Amino acid sequence: MILNKSALDRGFAHGSVYKTEAIDFGERRRAGEAVTQHIGFGDDDYPAEWREKLGEDGMPAIGTLVKYGDPLVAYYDEIAGRTKVKTYHSTEEARVEQVKLLGEDTNKTEFQKLTVKLRIDRRPNIGDKFSSRHGQKGVCSQKWPAIDLPFSESGMQPDIIINPHAFPSRMTIGMFVESLAGKAGCLHGFPQDATPWKFGENQSAADYFGEQLLASGYNYHGNEPMYSGVTGEELRADIYLGVVFYQRLRHMVNDKFQVRSTGE
C-alpha cells in the first residue's frame, strides 16, 4: 500500500496504543515482614525535577507527558533511608491515562502495588498493517508526497493506492461493491443499503450502483482518468477510484521490530 503523506500529516490513520506499567513494591517481601517501601516522597533531599512530573502523593497526574527516563512513581525506602523513583523505560512518548492503587485481600497493610495506564499516540509507519472490512490486508510500503501523487480530473488525490493483484487471490469482490456504493452515496448524498438480500440475479449490486454513477456523469464501472503528479500526462490505464473504509490493525512495526549487529 502507498499512503498519501499529506493525508497522514493531517491525521489520517492516526491511532492510540494503551500500555500499562505495573509496579509492585511488595513482590520481594516475604509474608509477615514489615513494609519498608512506602509510596510517596520522604523527608530527605531528592532531585527537584521529580516534582515536575509527580504530585504530592508521589504519583503522576492524569495527562502528564512522560519520556524515556522520567519518573513514574516515587517511594521512600526505609532501608536505604532515601527517596527513590521507578522510571519510564520506553523510547516512545506517552500520556498518563489512569493511575490505580491496589491493596491486598486482607486490607490490613498499606498500598504496595499500583498500575499506571499510558496512552501512546502513533502515526502510521512503513511496515504497519491495514485492512478493509473485507479482509483485504496490506502493509504500508511508502509515504508518498501529495505533490507527486496522481490526481483525477476534479483534482482529487487518493489517500491509499493498492495493488490490483491483491484481488484475484483473495477474491474480495465485496470491496469493489463497497467502493461503488461509497462513491454513489457521496455523489447523491444518501445512505446505501448494504444488506445481502437487497440484490439478486435480475439486478446485481454492480448494476444498481453503476446506474447511480452514470446519473452523476461518472463511469459505470467506477473508473476515472488519472493524471501523473510528476509529468501531468494522463495515465494510460483503467484506474478504479472509490470510497472504501480502511482500518488500522494492531500489528505495528514499533512492537515487532528486532535488531542485531552479529549472529545468524
Tab-separated table of C-alpha atoms in Angstrom:
chain	number	residue	atom	x	y	z
A	1	MET	CA	0.000	0.000	0.000
A	2	ILE	CA	1.105	3.553	-0.775
A	3	LEU	CA	-0.246	6.175	1.621
A	4	ASN	CA	-0.704	9.870	0.932
A	5	LYS	CA	1.904	11.588	3.127
A	6	SER	CA	-0.090	14.824	3.294
A	7	ALA	CA	-3.144	12.893	4.496
A	8	LEU	CA	-1.005	11.332	7.240
A	9	ASP	CA	0.195	14.790	8.273
A	10	ARG	CA	-3.458	15.840	8.618
A	11	GLY	CA	-4.164	12.918	10.952
A	12	PHE	CA	-5.264	10.152	8.585
A	13	ALA	CA	-4.982	6.671	10.181
A	14	HIS	CA	-3.512	8.008	13.419
A	15	GLY	CA	-4.220	5.866	16.471
A	16	SER	CA	-3.504	5.355	20.144
A	17	VAL	CA	-1.940	2.365	21.882
A	18	TYR	CA	-2.552	1.765	25.585
A	19	LYS	CA	0.099	0.141	27.749
A	20	THR	CA	0.089	-0.486	31.489
A	21	GLU	CA	3.108	-0.280	33.769
A	22	ALA	CA	2.586	-2.468	36.855
A	23	ILE	CA	4.761	-1.707	39.882
A	24	ASP	CA	4.770	-3.991	42.936
A	25	PHE	CA	6.895	-2.909	45.886
A	26	GLY	CA	5.966	-5.974	47.913
A	27	GLU	CA	6.881	-8.703	45.426
A	28	ARG	CA	10.189	-9.421	47.205
A	29	ARG	CA	8.773	-9.034	50.697
A	30	ARG	CA	8.064	-12.294	52.488
A	31	ALA	CA	4.832	-12.931	54.330
A	32	GLY	CA	4.865	-11.359	57.764
A	33	GLU	CA	7.748	-8.994	57.052
A	34	ALA	CA	7.269	-5.303	57.747
A	35	VAL	CA	6.699	-2.846	54.916
A	36	THR	CA	9.909	-0.939	54.192
A	37	GLN	CA	8.971	0.833	50.958
A	38	HIS	CA	6.271	3.500	51.090
A	39	ILE	CA	4.682	5.160	48.060
A	40	GLY	CA	5.304	8.910	48.181
A	41	PHE	CA	8.136	11.309	48.947
A	42	GLY	CA	10.264	11.123	52.080
A	43	ASP	CA	11.753	13.980	54.128
A	44	ASP	CA	15.205	13.573	52.613
A	45	ASP	CA	16.796	15.577	49.815
A	46	TYR	CA	15.876	14.379	46.322
A	47	PRO	CA	16.115	15.933	42.832
A	48	ALA	CA	13.696	18.848	42.442
A	49	GLU	CA	12.818	17.831	38.861
A	50	TRP	CA	10.959	14.796	40.193
A	51	ARG	CA	8.279	17.185	41.456
A	52	GLU	CA	7.708	18.421	37.909
A	53	LYS	CA	6.307	15.029	36.862
A	54	LEU	CA	4.886	13.746	40.166
A	55	GLY	CA	2.325	15.110	42.603
A	56	GLU	CA	2.439	15.397	46.383
A	57	ASP	CA	1.467	11.725	46.707
A	58	GLY	CA	4.423	10.623	44.559
A	59	MET	CA	2.249	9.581	41.612
A	60	PRO	CA	1.822	11.248	38.195
A	61	ALA	CA	-1.217	13.377	37.418
A	62	ILE	CA	-3.616	12.362	34.633
A	63	GLY	CA	-2.425	13.804	31.327
A	64	THR	CA	1.234	14.074	32.307
A	65	LEU	CA	3.644	13.657	29.380
A	66	VAL	CA	6.352	11.090	30.146
A	67	LYS	CA	9.535	10.437	28.171
A	68	TYR	CA	12.392	7.970	28.494
A	69	GLY	CA	13.910	8.222	31.973
A	70	ASP	CA	11.058	10.236	33.515
A	71	PRO	CA	9.798	9.089	36.949
A	72	LEU	CA	6.510	7.174	37.111
A	73	VAL	CA	6.234	6.902	40.895
A	74	ALA	CA	8.284	7.975	43.911
A	75	TYR	CA	8.715	5.858	47.035
A	76	TYR	CA	10.648	6.106	50.288
A	77	ASP	CA	12.975	3.197	51.053
A	78	GLU	CA	13.465	2.799	54.819
A	79	ILE	CA	16.485	0.509	54.438
A	80	ALA	CA	18.306	2.925	52.118
A	81	GLY	CA	16.987	5.917	54.029
A	82	ARG	CA	16.153	7.945	50.936
A	83	THR	CA	13.513	8.582	48.288
A	84	LYS	CA	13.732	6.606	45.048
A	85	VAL	CA	11.740	6.514	41.807
A	86	LYS	CA	10.641	3.956	39.238
A	87	THR	CA	11.306	5.342	35.755
A	88	TYR	CA	9.753	5.028	32.302
A	89	HIS	CA	11.943	2.873	30.027
A	90	SER	CA	10.293	3.142	26.600
A	91	THR	CA	11.598	5.483	23.895
A	92	GLU	CA	8.036	6.423	22.862
A	93	GLU	CA	6.472	9.467	24.487
A	94	ALA	CA	3.244	8.725	26.355
A	95	ARG	CA	0.473	10.417	28.325
A	96	VAL	CA	-0.727	9.164	31.693
A	97	GLU	CA	-4.292	7.942	31.206
A	98	GLN	CA	-5.053	6.336	34.574
A	99	VAL	CA	-3.383	5.562	37.915
A	100	LYS	CA	-4.652	2.807	40.224
A	101	LEU	CA	-3.566	1.795	43.715
A	102	LEU	CA	-4.041	-1.901	44.503
A	103	GLY	CA	-4.346	-3.285	48.022
A	104	GLU	CA	-4.167	-6.793	49.456
A	105	ASP	CA	-7.143	-9.028	50.197
A	106	THR	CA	-6.786	-8.526	53.951
A	107	ASN	CA	-6.729	-4.733	53.588
A	108	LYS	CA	-4.527	-4.531	56.700
A	109	THR	CA	-1.333	-3.202	55.107
A	110	GLU	CA	-0.685	-0.012	53.185
A	111	PHE	CA	-0.827	0.008	49.401
A	112	GLN	CA	2.166	-1.710	47.822
A	113	LYS	CA	1.011	-2.048	44.222
A	114	LEU	CA	-0.022	0.422	41.575
A	115	THR	CA	-0.621	0.451	37.831
A	116	VAL	CA	-0.044	3.387	35.510
A	117	LYS	CA	-2.013	3.222	32.253
A	118	LEU	CA	-0.253	5.079	29.433
A	119	ARG	CA	-1.603	6.321	26.100
A	120	ILE	CA	0.878	6.365	23.211
A	121	ASP	CA	-0.173	8.308	20.116
A	122	ARG	CA	1.123	6.720	16.910
A	123	ARG	CA	1.063	7.827	13.313
A	124	PRO	CA	1.467	5.125	10.657
A	125	ASN	CA	4.984	3.921	9.879
A	126	ILE	CA	6.307	1.947	6.936
A	127	GLY	CA	5.558	-1.692	7.733
A	128	ASP	CA	2.336	-1.060	9.686
A	129	LYS	CA	-0.619	-3.218	8.708
A	130	PHE	CA	-4.061	-2.148	7.448
A	131	SER	CA	-7.184	-3.945	6.295
A	132	SER	CA	-10.502	-3.190	4.670
A	133	ARG	CA	-13.721	-4.625	6.103
A	134	HIS	CA	-13.447	-7.490	3.623
A	135	GLY	CA	-10.145	-8.869	4.900
A	136	GLN	CA	-8.069	-7.234	2.170
A	137	LYS	CA	-4.920	-6.813	4.229
A	138	GLY	CA	-1.991	-4.662	3.252
A	139	VAL	CA	1.233	-3.190	4.591
A	140	CYS	CA	2.297	0.433	4.260
A	141	SER	CA	5.249	0.403	1.854
A	142	GLN	CA	5.621	4.103	1.075
A	143	LYS	CA	4.546	7.518	2.336
A	144	TRP	CA	4.221	9.341	-0.957
A	145	PRO	CA	4.268	13.172	-1.136
A	146	ALA	CA	0.940	14.519	-2.376
A	147	ILE	CA	2.672	16.698	-4.963
A	148	ASP	CA	3.778	13.556	-6.859
A	149	LEU	CA	0.578	11.505	-6.474
A	150	PRO	CA	-1.788	11.020	-9.434
A	151	PHE	CA	-4.922	13.155	-9.482
A	152	SER	CA	-8.327	12.908	-11.135
A	153	GLU	CA	-9.979	15.421	-13.485
A	154	SER	CA	-11.617	17.058	-10.464
A	155	GLY	CA	-8.233	17.393	-8.727
A	156	MET	CA	-8.892	14.664	-6.164
A	157	GLN	CA	-5.943	12.584	-4.960
A	158	PRO	CA	-6.196	9.142	-3.346
A	159	ASP	CA	-5.389	8.555	0.319
A	160	ILE	CA	-4.454	4.926	-0.384
A	161	ILE	CA	-3.132	3.220	-3.507
A	162	ILE	CA	-3.316	-0.574	-3.545
A	163	ASN	CA	-2.045	-3.170	-5.990
A	164	PRO	CA	-4.803	-4.690	-8.197
A	165	HIS	CA	-3.058	-8.078	-7.992
A	166	ALA	CA	-4.448	-8.344	-4.449
A	167	PHE	CA	-7.946	-9.149	-5.719
A	168	PRO	CA	-7.590	-12.326	-7.845
A	169	SER	CA	-6.016	-14.223	-4.945
A	170	ARG	CA	-8.328	-13.176	-2.107
A	171	MET	CA	-11.449	-12.611	-4.260
A	172	THR	CA	-12.689	-9.730	-2.113
A	173	ILE	CA	-15.424	-8.722	-4.544
A	174	GLY	CA	-17.405	-7.065	-1.764
A	175	MET	CA	-14.702	-4.420	-1.586
A	176	PHE	CA	-15.437	-3.437	-5.203
A	177	VAL	CA	-19.120	-3.161	-4.370
A	178	GLU	CA	-18.394	-1.086	-1.263
A	179	SER	CA	-16.273	1.241	-3.383
A	180	LEU	CA	-19.119	1.744	-5.866
A	181	ALA	CA	-21.673	2.208	-3.084
A	182	GLY	CA	-19.489	4.702	-1.232
A	183	LYS	CA	-18.826	6.718	-4.357
A	184	ALA	CA	-22.502	6.781	-5.355
A	185	GLY	CA	-23.508	7.735	-1.816
A	186	CYS	CA	-21.080	10.666	-1.801
A	187	LEU	CA	-22.346	11.930	-5.157
A	188	HIS	CA	-26.064	11.703	-4.339
A	189	GLY	CA	-25.909	12.372	-0.608
A	190	PHE	CA	-27.947	9.447	0.707
A	191	PRO	CA	-27.058	6.232	2.591
A	192	GLN	CA	-26.760	2.915	0.780
A	193	ASP	CA	-28.398	-0.368	1.778
A	194	ALA	CA	-25.670	-2.963	2.322
A	195	THR	CA	-27.858	-5.912	3.357
A	196	PRO	CA	-27.181	-9.122	1.394
A	197	TRP	CA	-30.855	-9.636	0.401
A	198	LYS	CA	-31.297	-6.366	-1.469
A	199	PHE	CA	-29.830	-7.607	-4.753
A	200	GLY	CA	-30.432	-10.738	-6.808
A	201	GLU	CA	-29.826	-12.271	-10.219
A	202	ASN	CA	-32.118	-9.830	-12.003
A	203	GLN	CA	-30.379	-6.765	-10.568
A	204	SER	CA	-26.845	-7.013	-9.249
A	205	ALA	CA	-25.198	-4.579	-6.862
A	206	ALA	CA	-22.753	-3.533	-9.588
A	207	ASP	CA	-25.647	-2.618	-11.930
A	208	TYR	CA	-27.556	-0.762	-9.203
A	209	PHE	CA	-24.635	1.430	-8.156
A	210	GLY	CA	-23.284	1.719	-11.703
A	211	GLU	CA	-26.535	3.356	-12.810
A	212	GLN	CA	-26.231	5.849	-9.957
A	213	LEU	CA	-22.719	6.734	-11.101
A	214	LEU	CA	-23.911	7.163	-14.695
A	215	ALA	CA	-26.640	9.534	-13.494
A	216	SER	CA	-23.916	11.719	-11.984
A	217	GLY	CA	-21.797	11.717	-15.120
A	218	TYR	CA	-19.232	9.175	-13.924
A	219	ASN	CA	-18.041	5.921	-15.435
A	220	TYR	CA	-20.423	2.986	-14.955
A	221	HIS	CA	-17.661	0.768	-13.514
A	222	GLY	CA	-16.130	3.370	-11.203
A	223	ASN	CA	-13.054	4.020	-13.351
A	224	GLU	CA	-11.686	7.533	-13.735
A	225	PRO	CA	-8.916	9.051	-15.863
A	226	MET	CA	-5.931	9.912	-13.677
A	227	TYR	CA	-3.011	12.197	-14.394
A	228	SER	CA	0.585	11.799	-13.283
A	229	GLY	CA	1.584	14.114	-10.465
A	230	VAL	CA	5.130	14.224	-11.884
A	231	THR	CA	4.593	14.835	-15.632
A	232	GLY	CA	0.926	15.890	-15.725
A	233	GLU	CA	0.228	13.374	-18.503
A	234	GLU	CA	-2.805	11.100	-18.446
A	235	LEU	CA	-2.051	7.590	-17.216
A	236	ARG	CA	-2.912	5.013	-19.870
A	237	ALA	CA	-4.677	2.564	-17.582
A	238	ASP	CA	-8.104	1.856	-16.119
A	239	ILE	CA	-7.917	3.129	-12.552
A	240	TYR	CA	-10.660	2.200	-10.131
A	241	LEU	CA	-11.330	5.114	-7.780
A	242	GLY	CA	-13.834	4.940	-4.939
A	243	VAL	CA	-14.619	5.298	-1.251
A	244	VAL	CA	-13.695	2.347	0.996
A	245	PHE	CA	-13.435	2.028	4.773
A	246	TYR	CA	-9.949	1.015	5.904
A	247	GLN	CA	-8.947	0.168	9.445
A	248	ARG	CA	-5.545	0.156	11.072
A	249	LEU	CA	-4.559	-3.174	12.632
A	250	ARG	CA	-2.730	-3.890	15.867
A	251	HIS	CA	0.317	-5.223	14.011
A	252	MET	CA	2.773	-2.327	14.135
A	253	VAL	CA	6.488	-2.101	13.441
A	254	ASN	CA	7.173	-0.378	16.770
A	255	ASP	CA	6.001	-3.513	18.592
A	256	LYS	CA	7.636	-6.094	16.318
A	257	PHE	CA	10.990	-4.880	15.021
A	258	GLN	CA	14.168	-6.659	16.125
A	259	VAL	CA	17.766	-5.545	15.641
A	260	ARG	CA	21.076	-7.368	15.961
A	261	SER	CA	24.564	-6.494	14.780
A	262	THR	CA	26.077	-10.011	14.542
A	263	GLY	CA	24.974	-13.631	14.601
A	264	GLU	CA	22.738	-15.817	12.485
